[in-house]
PDB file of C-alpha atoms in Angstrom:
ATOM      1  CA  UNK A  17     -16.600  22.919  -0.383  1.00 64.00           C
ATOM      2  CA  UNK A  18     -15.667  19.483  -1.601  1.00 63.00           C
ATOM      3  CA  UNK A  19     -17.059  16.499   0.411  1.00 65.00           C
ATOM      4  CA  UNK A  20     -15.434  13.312  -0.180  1.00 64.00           C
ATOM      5  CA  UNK A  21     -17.112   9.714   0.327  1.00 65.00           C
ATOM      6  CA  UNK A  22     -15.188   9.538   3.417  1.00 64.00           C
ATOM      7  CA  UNK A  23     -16.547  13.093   5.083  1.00 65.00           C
ATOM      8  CA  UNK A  24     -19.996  11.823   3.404  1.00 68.00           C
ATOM      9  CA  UNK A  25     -19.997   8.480   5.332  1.00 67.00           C
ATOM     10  CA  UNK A  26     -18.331  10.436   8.323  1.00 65.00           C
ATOM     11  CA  UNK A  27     -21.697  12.804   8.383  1.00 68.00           C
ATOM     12  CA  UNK A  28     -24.423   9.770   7.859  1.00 67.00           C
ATOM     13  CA  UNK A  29     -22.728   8.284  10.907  1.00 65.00           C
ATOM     14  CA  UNK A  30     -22.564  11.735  12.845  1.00 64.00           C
ATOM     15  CA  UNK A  31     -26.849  11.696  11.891  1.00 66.00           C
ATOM     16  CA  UNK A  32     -27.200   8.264  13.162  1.00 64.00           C
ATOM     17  CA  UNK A  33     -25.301   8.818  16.468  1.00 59.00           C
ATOM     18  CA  UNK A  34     -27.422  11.820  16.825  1.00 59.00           C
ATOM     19  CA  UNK A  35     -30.630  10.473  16.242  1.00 59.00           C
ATOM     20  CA  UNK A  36     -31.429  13.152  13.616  1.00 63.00           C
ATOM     21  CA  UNK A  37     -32.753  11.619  10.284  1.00 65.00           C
ATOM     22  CA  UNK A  38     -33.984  15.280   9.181  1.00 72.00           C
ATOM     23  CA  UNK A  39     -30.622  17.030  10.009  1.00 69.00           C
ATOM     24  CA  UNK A  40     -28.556  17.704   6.928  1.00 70.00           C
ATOM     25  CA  UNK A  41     -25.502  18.153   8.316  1.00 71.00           C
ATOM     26  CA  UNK A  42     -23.778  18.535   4.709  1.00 72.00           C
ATOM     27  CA  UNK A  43     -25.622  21.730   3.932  1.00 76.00           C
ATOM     28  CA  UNK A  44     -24.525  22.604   7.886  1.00 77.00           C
ATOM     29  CA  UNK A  45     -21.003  22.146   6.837  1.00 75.00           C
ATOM     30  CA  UNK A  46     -21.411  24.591   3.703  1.00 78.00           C
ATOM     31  CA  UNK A  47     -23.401  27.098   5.611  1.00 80.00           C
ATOM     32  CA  UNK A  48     -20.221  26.939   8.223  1.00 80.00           C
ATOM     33  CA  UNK A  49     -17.433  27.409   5.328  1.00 82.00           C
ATOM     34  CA  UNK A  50     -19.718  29.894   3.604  1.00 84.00           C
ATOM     35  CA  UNK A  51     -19.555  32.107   6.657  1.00 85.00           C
ATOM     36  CA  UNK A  52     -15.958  31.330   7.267  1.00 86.00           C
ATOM     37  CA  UNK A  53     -15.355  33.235   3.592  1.00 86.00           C
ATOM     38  CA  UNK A  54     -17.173  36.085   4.526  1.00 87.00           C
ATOM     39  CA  UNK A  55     -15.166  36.944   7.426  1.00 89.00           C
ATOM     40  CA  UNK A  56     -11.878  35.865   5.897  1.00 90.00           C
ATOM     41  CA  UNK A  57     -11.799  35.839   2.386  1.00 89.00           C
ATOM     42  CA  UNK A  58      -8.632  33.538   2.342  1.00 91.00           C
ATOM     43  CA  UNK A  59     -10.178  31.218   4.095  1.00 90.00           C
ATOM     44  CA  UNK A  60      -9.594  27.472   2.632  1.00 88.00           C
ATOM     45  CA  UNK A  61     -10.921  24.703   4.685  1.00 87.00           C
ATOM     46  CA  UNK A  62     -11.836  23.512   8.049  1.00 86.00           C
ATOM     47  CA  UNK A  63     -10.987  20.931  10.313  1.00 83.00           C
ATOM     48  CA  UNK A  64     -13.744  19.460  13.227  1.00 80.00           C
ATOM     49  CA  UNK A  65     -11.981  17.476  16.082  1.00 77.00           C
ATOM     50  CA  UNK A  66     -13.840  15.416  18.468  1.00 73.00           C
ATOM     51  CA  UNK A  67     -12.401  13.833  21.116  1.00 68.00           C
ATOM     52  CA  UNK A  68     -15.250  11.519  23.303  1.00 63.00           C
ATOM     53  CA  UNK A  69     -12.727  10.334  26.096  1.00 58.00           C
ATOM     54  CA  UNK A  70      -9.580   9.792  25.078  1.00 60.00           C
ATOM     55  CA  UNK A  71     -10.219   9.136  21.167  1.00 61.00           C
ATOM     56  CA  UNK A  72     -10.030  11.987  18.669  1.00 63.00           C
ATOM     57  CA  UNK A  73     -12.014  11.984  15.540  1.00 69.00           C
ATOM     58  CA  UNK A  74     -10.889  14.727  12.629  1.00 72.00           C
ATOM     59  CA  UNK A  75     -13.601  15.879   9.801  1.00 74.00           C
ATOM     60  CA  UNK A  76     -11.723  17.896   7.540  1.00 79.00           C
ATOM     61  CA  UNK A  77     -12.894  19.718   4.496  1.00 78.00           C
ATOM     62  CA  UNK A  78     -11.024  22.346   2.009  1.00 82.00           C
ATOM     63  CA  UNK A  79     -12.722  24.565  -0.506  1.00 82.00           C
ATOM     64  CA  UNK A  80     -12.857  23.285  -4.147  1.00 79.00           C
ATOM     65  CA  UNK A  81      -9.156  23.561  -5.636  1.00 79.00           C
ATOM     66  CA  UNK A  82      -7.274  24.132  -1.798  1.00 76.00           C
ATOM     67  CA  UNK A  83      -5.177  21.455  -0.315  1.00 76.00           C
ATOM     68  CA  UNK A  84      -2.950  21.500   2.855  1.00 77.00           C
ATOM     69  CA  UNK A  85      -0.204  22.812   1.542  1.00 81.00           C
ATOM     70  CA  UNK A  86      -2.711  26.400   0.978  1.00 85.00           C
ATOM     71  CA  UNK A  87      -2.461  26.453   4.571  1.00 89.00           C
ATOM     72  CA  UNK A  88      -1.130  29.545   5.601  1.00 93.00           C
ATOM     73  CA  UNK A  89      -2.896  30.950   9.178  1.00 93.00           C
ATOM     74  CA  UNK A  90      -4.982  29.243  11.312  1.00 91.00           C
ATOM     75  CA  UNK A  91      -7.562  29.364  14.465  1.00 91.00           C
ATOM     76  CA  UNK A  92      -8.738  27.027  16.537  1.00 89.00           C
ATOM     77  CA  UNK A  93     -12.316  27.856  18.054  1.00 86.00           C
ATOM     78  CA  UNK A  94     -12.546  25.701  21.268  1.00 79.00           C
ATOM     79  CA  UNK A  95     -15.401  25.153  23.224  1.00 72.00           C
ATOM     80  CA  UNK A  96     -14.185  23.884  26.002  1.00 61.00           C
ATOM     81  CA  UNK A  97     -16.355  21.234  26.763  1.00 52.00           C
ATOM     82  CA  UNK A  98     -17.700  21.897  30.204  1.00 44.00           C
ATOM     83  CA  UNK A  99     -21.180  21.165  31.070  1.00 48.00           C
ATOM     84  CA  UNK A 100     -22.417  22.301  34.884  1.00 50.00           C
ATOM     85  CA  UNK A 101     -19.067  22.729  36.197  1.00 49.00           C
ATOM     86  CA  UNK A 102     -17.686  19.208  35.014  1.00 50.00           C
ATOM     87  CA  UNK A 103     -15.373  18.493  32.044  1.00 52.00           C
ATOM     88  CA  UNK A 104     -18.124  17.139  29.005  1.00 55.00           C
ATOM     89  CA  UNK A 105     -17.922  13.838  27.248  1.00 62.00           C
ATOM     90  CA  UNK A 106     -17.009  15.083  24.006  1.00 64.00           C
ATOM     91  CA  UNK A 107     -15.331  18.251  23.479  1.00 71.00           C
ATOM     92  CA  UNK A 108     -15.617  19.918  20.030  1.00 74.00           C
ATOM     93  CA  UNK A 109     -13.158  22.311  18.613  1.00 80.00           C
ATOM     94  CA  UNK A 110     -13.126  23.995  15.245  1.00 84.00           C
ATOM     95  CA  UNK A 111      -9.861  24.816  13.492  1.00 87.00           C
ATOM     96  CA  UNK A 112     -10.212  27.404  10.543  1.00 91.00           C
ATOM     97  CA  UNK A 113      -7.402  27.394   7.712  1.00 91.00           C
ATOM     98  CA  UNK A 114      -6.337  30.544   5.519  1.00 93.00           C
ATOM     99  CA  UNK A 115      -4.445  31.107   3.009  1.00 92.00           C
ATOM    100  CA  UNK A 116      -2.745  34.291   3.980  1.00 92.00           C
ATOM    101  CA  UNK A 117      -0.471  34.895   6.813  1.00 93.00           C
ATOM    102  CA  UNK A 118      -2.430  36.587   9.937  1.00 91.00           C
ATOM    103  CA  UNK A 119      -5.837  36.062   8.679  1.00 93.00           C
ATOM    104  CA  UNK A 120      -7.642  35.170  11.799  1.00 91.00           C
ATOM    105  CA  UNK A 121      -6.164  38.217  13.713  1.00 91.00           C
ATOM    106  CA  UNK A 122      -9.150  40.277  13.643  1.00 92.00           C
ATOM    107  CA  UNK A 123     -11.487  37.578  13.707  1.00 90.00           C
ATOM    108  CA  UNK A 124     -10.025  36.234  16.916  1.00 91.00           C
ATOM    109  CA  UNK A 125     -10.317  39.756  18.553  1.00 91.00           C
ATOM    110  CA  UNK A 126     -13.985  39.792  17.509  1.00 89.00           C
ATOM    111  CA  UNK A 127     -14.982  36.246  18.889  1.00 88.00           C
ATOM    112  CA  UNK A 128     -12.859  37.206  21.863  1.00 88.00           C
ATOM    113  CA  UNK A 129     -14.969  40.163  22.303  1.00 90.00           C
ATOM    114  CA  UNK A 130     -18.507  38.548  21.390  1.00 88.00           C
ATOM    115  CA  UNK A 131     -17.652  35.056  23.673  1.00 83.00           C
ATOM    116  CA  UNK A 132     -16.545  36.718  26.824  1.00 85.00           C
ATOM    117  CA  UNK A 133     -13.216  34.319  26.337  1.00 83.00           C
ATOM    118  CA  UNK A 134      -9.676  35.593  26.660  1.00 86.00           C
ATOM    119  CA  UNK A 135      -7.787  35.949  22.995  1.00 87.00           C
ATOM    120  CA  UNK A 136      -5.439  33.474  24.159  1.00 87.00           C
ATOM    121  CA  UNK A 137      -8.218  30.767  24.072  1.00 86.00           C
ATOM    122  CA  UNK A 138      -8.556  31.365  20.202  1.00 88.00           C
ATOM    123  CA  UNK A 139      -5.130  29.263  19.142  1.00 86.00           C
ATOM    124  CA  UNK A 140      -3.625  31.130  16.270  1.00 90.00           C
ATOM    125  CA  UNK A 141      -1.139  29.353  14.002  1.00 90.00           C
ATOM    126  CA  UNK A 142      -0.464  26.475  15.780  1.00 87.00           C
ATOM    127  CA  UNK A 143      -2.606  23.757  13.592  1.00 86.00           C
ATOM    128  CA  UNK A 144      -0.574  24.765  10.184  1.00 83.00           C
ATOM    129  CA  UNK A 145      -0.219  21.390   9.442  1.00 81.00           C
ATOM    130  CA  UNK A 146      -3.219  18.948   8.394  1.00 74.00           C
ATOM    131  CA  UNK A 147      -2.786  15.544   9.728  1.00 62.00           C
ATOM    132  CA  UNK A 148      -3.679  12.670   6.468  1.00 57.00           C
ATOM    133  CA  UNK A 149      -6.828  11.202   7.389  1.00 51.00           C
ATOM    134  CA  UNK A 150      -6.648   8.125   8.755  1.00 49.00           C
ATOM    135  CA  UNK A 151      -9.378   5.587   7.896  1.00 47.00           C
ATOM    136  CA  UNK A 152      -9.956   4.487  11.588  1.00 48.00           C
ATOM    137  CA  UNK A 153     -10.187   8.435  12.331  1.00 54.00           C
ATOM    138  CA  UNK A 154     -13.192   8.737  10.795  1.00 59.00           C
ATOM    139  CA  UNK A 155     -16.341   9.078  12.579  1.00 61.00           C
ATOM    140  CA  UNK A 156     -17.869   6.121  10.534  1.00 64.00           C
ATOM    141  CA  UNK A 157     -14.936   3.493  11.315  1.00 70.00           C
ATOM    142  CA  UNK A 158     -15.376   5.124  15.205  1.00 70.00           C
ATOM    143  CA  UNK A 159     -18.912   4.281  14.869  1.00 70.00           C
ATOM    144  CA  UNK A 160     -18.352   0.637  13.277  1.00 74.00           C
ATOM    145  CA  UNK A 161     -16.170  -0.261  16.132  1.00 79.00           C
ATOM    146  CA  UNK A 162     -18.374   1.189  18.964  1.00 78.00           C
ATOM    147  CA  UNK A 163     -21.317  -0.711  17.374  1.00 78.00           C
ATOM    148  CA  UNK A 164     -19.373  -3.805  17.609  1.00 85.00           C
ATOM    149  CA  UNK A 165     -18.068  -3.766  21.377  1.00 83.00           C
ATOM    150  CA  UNK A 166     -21.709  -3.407  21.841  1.00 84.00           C
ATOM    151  CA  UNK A 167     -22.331  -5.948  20.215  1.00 85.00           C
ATOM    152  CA  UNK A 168     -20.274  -8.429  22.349  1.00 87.00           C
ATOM    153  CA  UNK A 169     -21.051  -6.573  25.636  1.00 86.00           C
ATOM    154  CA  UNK A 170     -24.727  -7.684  24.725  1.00 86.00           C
ATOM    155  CA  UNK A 171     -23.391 -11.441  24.005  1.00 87.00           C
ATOM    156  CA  UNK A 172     -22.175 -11.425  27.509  1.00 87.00           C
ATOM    157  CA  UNK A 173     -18.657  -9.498  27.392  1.00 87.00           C
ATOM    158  CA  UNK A 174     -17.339  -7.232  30.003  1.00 89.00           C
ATOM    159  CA  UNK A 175     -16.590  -3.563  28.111  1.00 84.00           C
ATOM    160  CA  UNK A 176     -12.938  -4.365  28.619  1.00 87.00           C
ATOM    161  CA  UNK A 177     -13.418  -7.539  27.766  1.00 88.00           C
ATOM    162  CA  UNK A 178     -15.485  -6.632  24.352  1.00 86.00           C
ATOM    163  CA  UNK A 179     -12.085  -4.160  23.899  1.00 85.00           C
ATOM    164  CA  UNK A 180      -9.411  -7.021  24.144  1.00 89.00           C
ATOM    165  CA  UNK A 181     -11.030  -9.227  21.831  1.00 89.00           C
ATOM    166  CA  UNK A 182     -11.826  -6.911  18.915  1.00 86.00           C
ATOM    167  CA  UNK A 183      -8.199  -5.492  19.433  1.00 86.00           C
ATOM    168  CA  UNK A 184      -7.317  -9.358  18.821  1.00 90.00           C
ATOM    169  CA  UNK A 185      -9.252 -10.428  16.482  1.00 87.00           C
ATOM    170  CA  UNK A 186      -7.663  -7.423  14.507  1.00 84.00           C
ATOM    171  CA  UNK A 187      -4.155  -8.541  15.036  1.00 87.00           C
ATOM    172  CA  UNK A 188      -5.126 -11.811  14.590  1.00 89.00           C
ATOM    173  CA  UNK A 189      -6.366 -11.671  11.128  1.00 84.00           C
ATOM    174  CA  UNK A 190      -3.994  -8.618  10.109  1.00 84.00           C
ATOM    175  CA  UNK A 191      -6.804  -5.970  10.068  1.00 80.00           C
ATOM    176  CA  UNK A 192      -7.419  -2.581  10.677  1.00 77.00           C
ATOM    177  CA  UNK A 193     -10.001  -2.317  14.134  1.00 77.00           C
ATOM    178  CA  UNK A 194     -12.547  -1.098  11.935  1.00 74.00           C
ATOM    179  CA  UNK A 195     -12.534  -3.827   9.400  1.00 79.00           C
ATOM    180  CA  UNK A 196     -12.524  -6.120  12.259  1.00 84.00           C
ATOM    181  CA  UNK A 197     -15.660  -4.625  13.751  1.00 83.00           C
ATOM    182  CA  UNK A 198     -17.273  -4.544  10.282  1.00 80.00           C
ATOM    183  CA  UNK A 199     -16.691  -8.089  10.237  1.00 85.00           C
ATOM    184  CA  UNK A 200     -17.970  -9.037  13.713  1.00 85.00           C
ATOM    185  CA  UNK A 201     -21.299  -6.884  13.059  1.00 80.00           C
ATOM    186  CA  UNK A 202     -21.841  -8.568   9.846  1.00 82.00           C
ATOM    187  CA  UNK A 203     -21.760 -12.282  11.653  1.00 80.00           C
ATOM    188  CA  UNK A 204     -24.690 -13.257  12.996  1.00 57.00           C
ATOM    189  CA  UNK A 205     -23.612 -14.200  16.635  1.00 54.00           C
ATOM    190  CA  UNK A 206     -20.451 -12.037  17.333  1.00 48.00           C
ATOM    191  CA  UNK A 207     -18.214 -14.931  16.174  1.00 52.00           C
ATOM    192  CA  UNK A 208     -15.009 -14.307  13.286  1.00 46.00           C
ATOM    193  CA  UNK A 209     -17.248 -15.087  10.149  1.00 43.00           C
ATOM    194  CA  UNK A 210     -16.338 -18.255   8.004  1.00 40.00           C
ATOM    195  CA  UNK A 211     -13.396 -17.485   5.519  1.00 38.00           C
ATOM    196  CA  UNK A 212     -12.913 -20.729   3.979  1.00 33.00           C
TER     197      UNK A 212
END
């Protein structure tokens, strides 16, 4: 499983948010691909989407050598994202790629059967193809800008407030949001840094 600098930084920011300096989520991320090939040999990457209100965040990984284009079958494993009867926060879902036509089949049956969930909860086939990654997609640039509406919420902004004025500081200096928050975290009171 090959981990670009971008999944890498997406994970270290996935262990900060979680507050879990021991947790290797790397080695989770091989265990979870390693499994995927046992139960479906042609099995060639894997995408994790998770959307925390109404913003969607894609880690995607492929096994050494497999692009997109491999992509021949795949399965989304939801998990709905209900917690005591109310619709969760975040809501993870897990979308397996193959390189053969009907691959997940039989796995969908089994999960089916081992969940309690109805097959037609396990998506087959309709996540054929990848989306490119998008730099502010990452978890890391999500994380950059969250850090920085913080940031001026706690210099006396209103969270919409906070929102407007990263959005224009963006547009006003021609920058992605990200790059924008990057900037306003690295300046020591919230204020666009000196670029003279």
């Amino acid at each position: 499983m090959e981990i670009t600098a971008a999944v890498a930084a997406d994970l270290a920011a996935l262990t900060e948010a979680l507050d879990e300096p021991d947790a290797d989520f790397a080695m989770l991320l091989h265990q979870l691909a390693a499994d995927a090939k046992v139960a479906v040999g042609t099995f060639v990457g894997l995408t994790i989407r998770m959307i925390t209100g109404d913003q969607p965040s894609n880690l995607t990984v492929f096994e050494d050598g497999a692009a997109s284009g491999d992509v021949k079958a795949s399965m989304l494993v939801p998990t709905h994202g209900i917690v005591d009867g109310a619709r969760a926060e975040t809501t993870i879902d897990l979308i397996l790629y193959a390189g053969a036509p009907g691959a997940f089949t039989d796995l969908a049956a089994d999960l089916a059967w081992l969940s309690g969930l109805d097959l037609v909860d396990f998506t087959l086939n309709q996540h054929l193809i990848i989306p490119e990654r998008d730099e502010v997609d990452g978890l890391f640039a999500r994380s950059l800008i969250d850090q920085a509406i913080g940031m001026l919420i706690a210099l006396g902004s209103t969270p919409e407030q906070a929102e407007r004025e990263l959005a224009a500081r963006a547009v006003r200096d021609g920058l992605d949001r990200h790059i924008a928050a990057r900037q306003i975290l690295t300046s020591a009171d919230g204020a666009a840094p000196d670029v003279s």
